[in-house]
Short mmCIF file of C-alpha atoms in Angstrom, two decimals:
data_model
loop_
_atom_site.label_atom_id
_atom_site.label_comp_id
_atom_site.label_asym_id
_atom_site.label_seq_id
_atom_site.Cartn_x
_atom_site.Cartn_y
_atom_site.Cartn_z
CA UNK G 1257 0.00 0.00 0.00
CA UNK G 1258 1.22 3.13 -1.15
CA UNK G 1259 1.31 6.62 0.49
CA UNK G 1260 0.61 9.46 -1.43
CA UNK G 1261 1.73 13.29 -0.07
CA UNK G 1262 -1.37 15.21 0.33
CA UNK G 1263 -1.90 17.68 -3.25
CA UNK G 1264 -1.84 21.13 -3.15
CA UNK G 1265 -2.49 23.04 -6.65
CA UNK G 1266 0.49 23.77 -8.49
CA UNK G 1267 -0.55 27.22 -9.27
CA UNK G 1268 -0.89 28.16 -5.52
CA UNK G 1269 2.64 29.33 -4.38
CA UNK G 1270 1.60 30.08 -0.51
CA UNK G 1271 0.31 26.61 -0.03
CA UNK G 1272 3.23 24.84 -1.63
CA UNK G 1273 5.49 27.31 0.32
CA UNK G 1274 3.88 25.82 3.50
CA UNK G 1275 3.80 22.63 2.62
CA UNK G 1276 7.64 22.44 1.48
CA UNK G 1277 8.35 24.33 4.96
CA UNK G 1278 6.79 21.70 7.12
CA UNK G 1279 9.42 19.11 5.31
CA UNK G 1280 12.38 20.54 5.81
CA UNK G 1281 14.81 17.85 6.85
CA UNK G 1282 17.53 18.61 9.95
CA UNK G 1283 15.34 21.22 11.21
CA UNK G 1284 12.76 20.27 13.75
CA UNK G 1285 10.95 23.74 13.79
CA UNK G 1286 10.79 25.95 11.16
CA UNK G 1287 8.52 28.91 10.32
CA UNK G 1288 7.76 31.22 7.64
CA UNK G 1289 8.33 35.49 8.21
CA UNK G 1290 6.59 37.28 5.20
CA UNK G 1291 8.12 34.91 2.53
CA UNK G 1292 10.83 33.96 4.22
CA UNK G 1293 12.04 30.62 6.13
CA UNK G 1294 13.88 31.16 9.14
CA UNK G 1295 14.83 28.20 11.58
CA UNK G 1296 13.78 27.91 15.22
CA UNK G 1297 16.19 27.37 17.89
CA UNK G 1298 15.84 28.78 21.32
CA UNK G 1299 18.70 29.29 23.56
CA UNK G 1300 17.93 28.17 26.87
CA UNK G 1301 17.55 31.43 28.24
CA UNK G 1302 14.47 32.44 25.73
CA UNK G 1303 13.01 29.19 26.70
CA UNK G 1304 13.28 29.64 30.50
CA UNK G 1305 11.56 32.81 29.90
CA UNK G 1306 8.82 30.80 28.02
CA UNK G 1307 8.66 28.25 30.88
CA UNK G 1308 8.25 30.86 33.36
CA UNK G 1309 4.94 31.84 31.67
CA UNK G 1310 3.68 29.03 31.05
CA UNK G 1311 3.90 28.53 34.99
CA UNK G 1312 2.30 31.67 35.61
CA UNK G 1313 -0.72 31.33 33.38
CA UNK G 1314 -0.89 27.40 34.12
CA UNK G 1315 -3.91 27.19 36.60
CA UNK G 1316 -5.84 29.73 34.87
CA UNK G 1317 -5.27 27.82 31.57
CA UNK G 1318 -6.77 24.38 32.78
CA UNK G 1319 -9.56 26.36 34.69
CA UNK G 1320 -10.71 27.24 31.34
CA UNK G 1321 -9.87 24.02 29.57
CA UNK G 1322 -7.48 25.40 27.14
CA UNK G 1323 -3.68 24.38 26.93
CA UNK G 1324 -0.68 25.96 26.32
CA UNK G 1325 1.81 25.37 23.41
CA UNK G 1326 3.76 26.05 20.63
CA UNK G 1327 1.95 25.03 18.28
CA UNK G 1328 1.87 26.30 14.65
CA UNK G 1329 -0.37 29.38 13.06
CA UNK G 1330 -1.06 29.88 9.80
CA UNK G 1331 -2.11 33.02 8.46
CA UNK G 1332 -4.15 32.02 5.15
CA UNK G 1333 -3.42 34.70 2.08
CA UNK G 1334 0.21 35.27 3.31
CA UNK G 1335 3.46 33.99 2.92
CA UNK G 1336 3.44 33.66 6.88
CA UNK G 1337 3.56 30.34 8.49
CA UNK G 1338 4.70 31.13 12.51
CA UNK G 1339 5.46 29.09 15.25
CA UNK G 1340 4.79 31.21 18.45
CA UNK G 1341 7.03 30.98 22.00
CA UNK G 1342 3.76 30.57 23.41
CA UNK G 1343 0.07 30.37 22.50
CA UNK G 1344 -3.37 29.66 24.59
CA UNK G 1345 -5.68 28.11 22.61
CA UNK G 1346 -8.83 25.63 23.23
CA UNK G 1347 -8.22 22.24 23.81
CA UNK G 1348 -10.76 20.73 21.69
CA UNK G 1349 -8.91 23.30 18.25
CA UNK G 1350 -5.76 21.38 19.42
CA UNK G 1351 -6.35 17.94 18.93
CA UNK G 1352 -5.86 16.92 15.31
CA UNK G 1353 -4.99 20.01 14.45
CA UNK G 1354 -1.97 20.91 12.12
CA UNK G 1355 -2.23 24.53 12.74
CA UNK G 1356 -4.59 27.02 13.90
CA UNK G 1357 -5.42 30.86 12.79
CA UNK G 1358 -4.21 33.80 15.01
CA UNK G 1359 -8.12 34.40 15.99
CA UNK G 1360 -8.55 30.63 17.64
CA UNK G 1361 -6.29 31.73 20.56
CA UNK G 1362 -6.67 33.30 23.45
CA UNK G 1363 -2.71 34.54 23.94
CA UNK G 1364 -0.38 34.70 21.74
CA UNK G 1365 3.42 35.33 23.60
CA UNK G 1366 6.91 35.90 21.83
CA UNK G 1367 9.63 36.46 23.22
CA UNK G 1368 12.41 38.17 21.56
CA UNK G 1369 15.62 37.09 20.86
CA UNK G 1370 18.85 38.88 18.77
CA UNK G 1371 17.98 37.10 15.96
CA UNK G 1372 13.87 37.70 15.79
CA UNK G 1373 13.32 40.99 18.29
CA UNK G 1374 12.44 43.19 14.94
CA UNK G 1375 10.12 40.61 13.56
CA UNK G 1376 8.51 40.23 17.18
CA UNK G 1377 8.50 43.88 17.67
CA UNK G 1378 6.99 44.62 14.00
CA UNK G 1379 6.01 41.93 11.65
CA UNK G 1380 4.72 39.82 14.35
CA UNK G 1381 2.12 42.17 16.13
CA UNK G 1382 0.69 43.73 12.55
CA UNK G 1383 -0.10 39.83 11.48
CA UNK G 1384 -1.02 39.01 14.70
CA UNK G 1385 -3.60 42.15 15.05
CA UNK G 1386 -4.70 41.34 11.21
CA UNK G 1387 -5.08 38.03 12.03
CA UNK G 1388 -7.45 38.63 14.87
CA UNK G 1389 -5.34 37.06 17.77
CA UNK G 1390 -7.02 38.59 20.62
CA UNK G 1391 -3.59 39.27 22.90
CA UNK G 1392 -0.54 39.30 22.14
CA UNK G 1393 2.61 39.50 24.45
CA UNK G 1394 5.79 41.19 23.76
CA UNK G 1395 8.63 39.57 26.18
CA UNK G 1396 11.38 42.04 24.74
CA UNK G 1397 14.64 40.39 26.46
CA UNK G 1398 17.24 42.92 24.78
CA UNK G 1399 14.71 46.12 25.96
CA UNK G 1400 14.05 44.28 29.21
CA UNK G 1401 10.31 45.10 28.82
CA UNK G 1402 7.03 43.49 28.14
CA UNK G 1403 4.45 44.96 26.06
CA UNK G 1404 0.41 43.58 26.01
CA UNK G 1405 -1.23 44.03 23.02
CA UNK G 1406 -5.24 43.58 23.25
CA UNK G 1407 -8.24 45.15 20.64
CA UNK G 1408 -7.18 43.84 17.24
CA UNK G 1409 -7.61 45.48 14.11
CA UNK G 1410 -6.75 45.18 10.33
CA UNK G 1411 -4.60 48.23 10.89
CA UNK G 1412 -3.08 46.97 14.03
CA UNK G 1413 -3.66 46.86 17.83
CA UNK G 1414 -5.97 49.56 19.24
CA UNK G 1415 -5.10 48.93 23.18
CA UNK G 1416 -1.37 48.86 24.58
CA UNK G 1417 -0.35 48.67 27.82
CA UNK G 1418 3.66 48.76 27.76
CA UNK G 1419 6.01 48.81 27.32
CA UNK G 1420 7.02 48.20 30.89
CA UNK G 1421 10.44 47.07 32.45
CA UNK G 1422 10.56 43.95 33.99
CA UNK G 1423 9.77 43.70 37.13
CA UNK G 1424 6.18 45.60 36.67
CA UNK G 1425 3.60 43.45 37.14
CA UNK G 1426 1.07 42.47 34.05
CA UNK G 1427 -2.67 42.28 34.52
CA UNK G 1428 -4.05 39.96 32.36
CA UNK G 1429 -7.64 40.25 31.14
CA UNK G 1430 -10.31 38.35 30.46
CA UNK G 1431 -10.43 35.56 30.19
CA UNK G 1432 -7.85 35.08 32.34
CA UNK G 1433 -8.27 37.90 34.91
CA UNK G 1434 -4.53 37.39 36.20
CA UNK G 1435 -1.67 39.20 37.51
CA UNK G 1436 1.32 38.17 36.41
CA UNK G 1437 4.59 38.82 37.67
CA UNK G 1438 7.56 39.74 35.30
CA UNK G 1439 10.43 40.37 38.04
CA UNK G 1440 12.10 37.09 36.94
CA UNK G 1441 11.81 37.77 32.73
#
């Protein structure tokens, strides 16, 4: 018995662009930044900021009977394929899924690194607004500040509360109706 690879049309660029990314061999994680394919790996530091979230928001998370993961986004009508630090989405979205859209999460966090700060910073939170993800977390490591991003729009976010230094704590809204403390970021 034979396996085929699923078909995509040959005359549809972004969907063989996504579907050659997710096969890239010797790279476990891999995403796509307007067009282009950039390879994910975290120093330890970036993901013990991750972690530390997680942590935070973990009780809250399983209250509402979501999860927590990295899981990837697409963003349909773009050459944009991203794999967030960190995204809250519902549990019953996540299993099966290959990939969500921006507007099936709750939270959407990224923390910056040298490497991706600008396309955090920029790229990131206009696709993310555009994309209706309903928060969106800035954890800017080289600014030492975190940003929260709420009231998506096509031309952006509307609400911003940041950016803050670390150490200041971060009320989360609804749903999660948190504060979370950033002294350790």
């Amino acid at each position: 018995m034979s396996t085929r690879p699923p078909a995509y049309p040959a005359d549809d660029p972004e969907t063989a662009l996504k579907y050659a990314v997710q096969r890239i061999r010797g790279f476990d994680r891999v995403q796509v930044i307007e067009g282009f394919i950039e390879p994910l790996s975290p120093a330890w530091d970036h993901e013990s900021t991750i972690a530390k979230v997680r942590e935070r928001i973990a009780p809250k998370v399983n209250a509402l009977g979501r999860m927590a993961g990295s899981g990837d986004l697409d963003l349909p009508g773009t050459p944009n394929w991203f794999v967030p630090d960190l995204a809250v989405v519902p549990r019953e979205l996540a299993k099966g899924a290959g990939a969500l859209l921006p507007d099936q999460t709750l939270l959407v966090v990224e923390v910056t690194s040298d490497s991706s700060g600008d396309t955090d910073r920029v790229v990131k939170r206009r696709r993310y607004a555009e994309y209706g993800a309903p928060l969106y977390l800035l954890v800017d490591r080289q600014q030492r500040a975190r940003t929260l991003y709420s009231a998506p729009g096509n031309l952006g976010y509307t609400k911003v509360d940041g950016p803050h230094p670390f150490g200041t704590p971060l009320p989360l809204p609804e749903p999660f109706d948190l504060e979370l403390d950033t002294s350790e970021f």
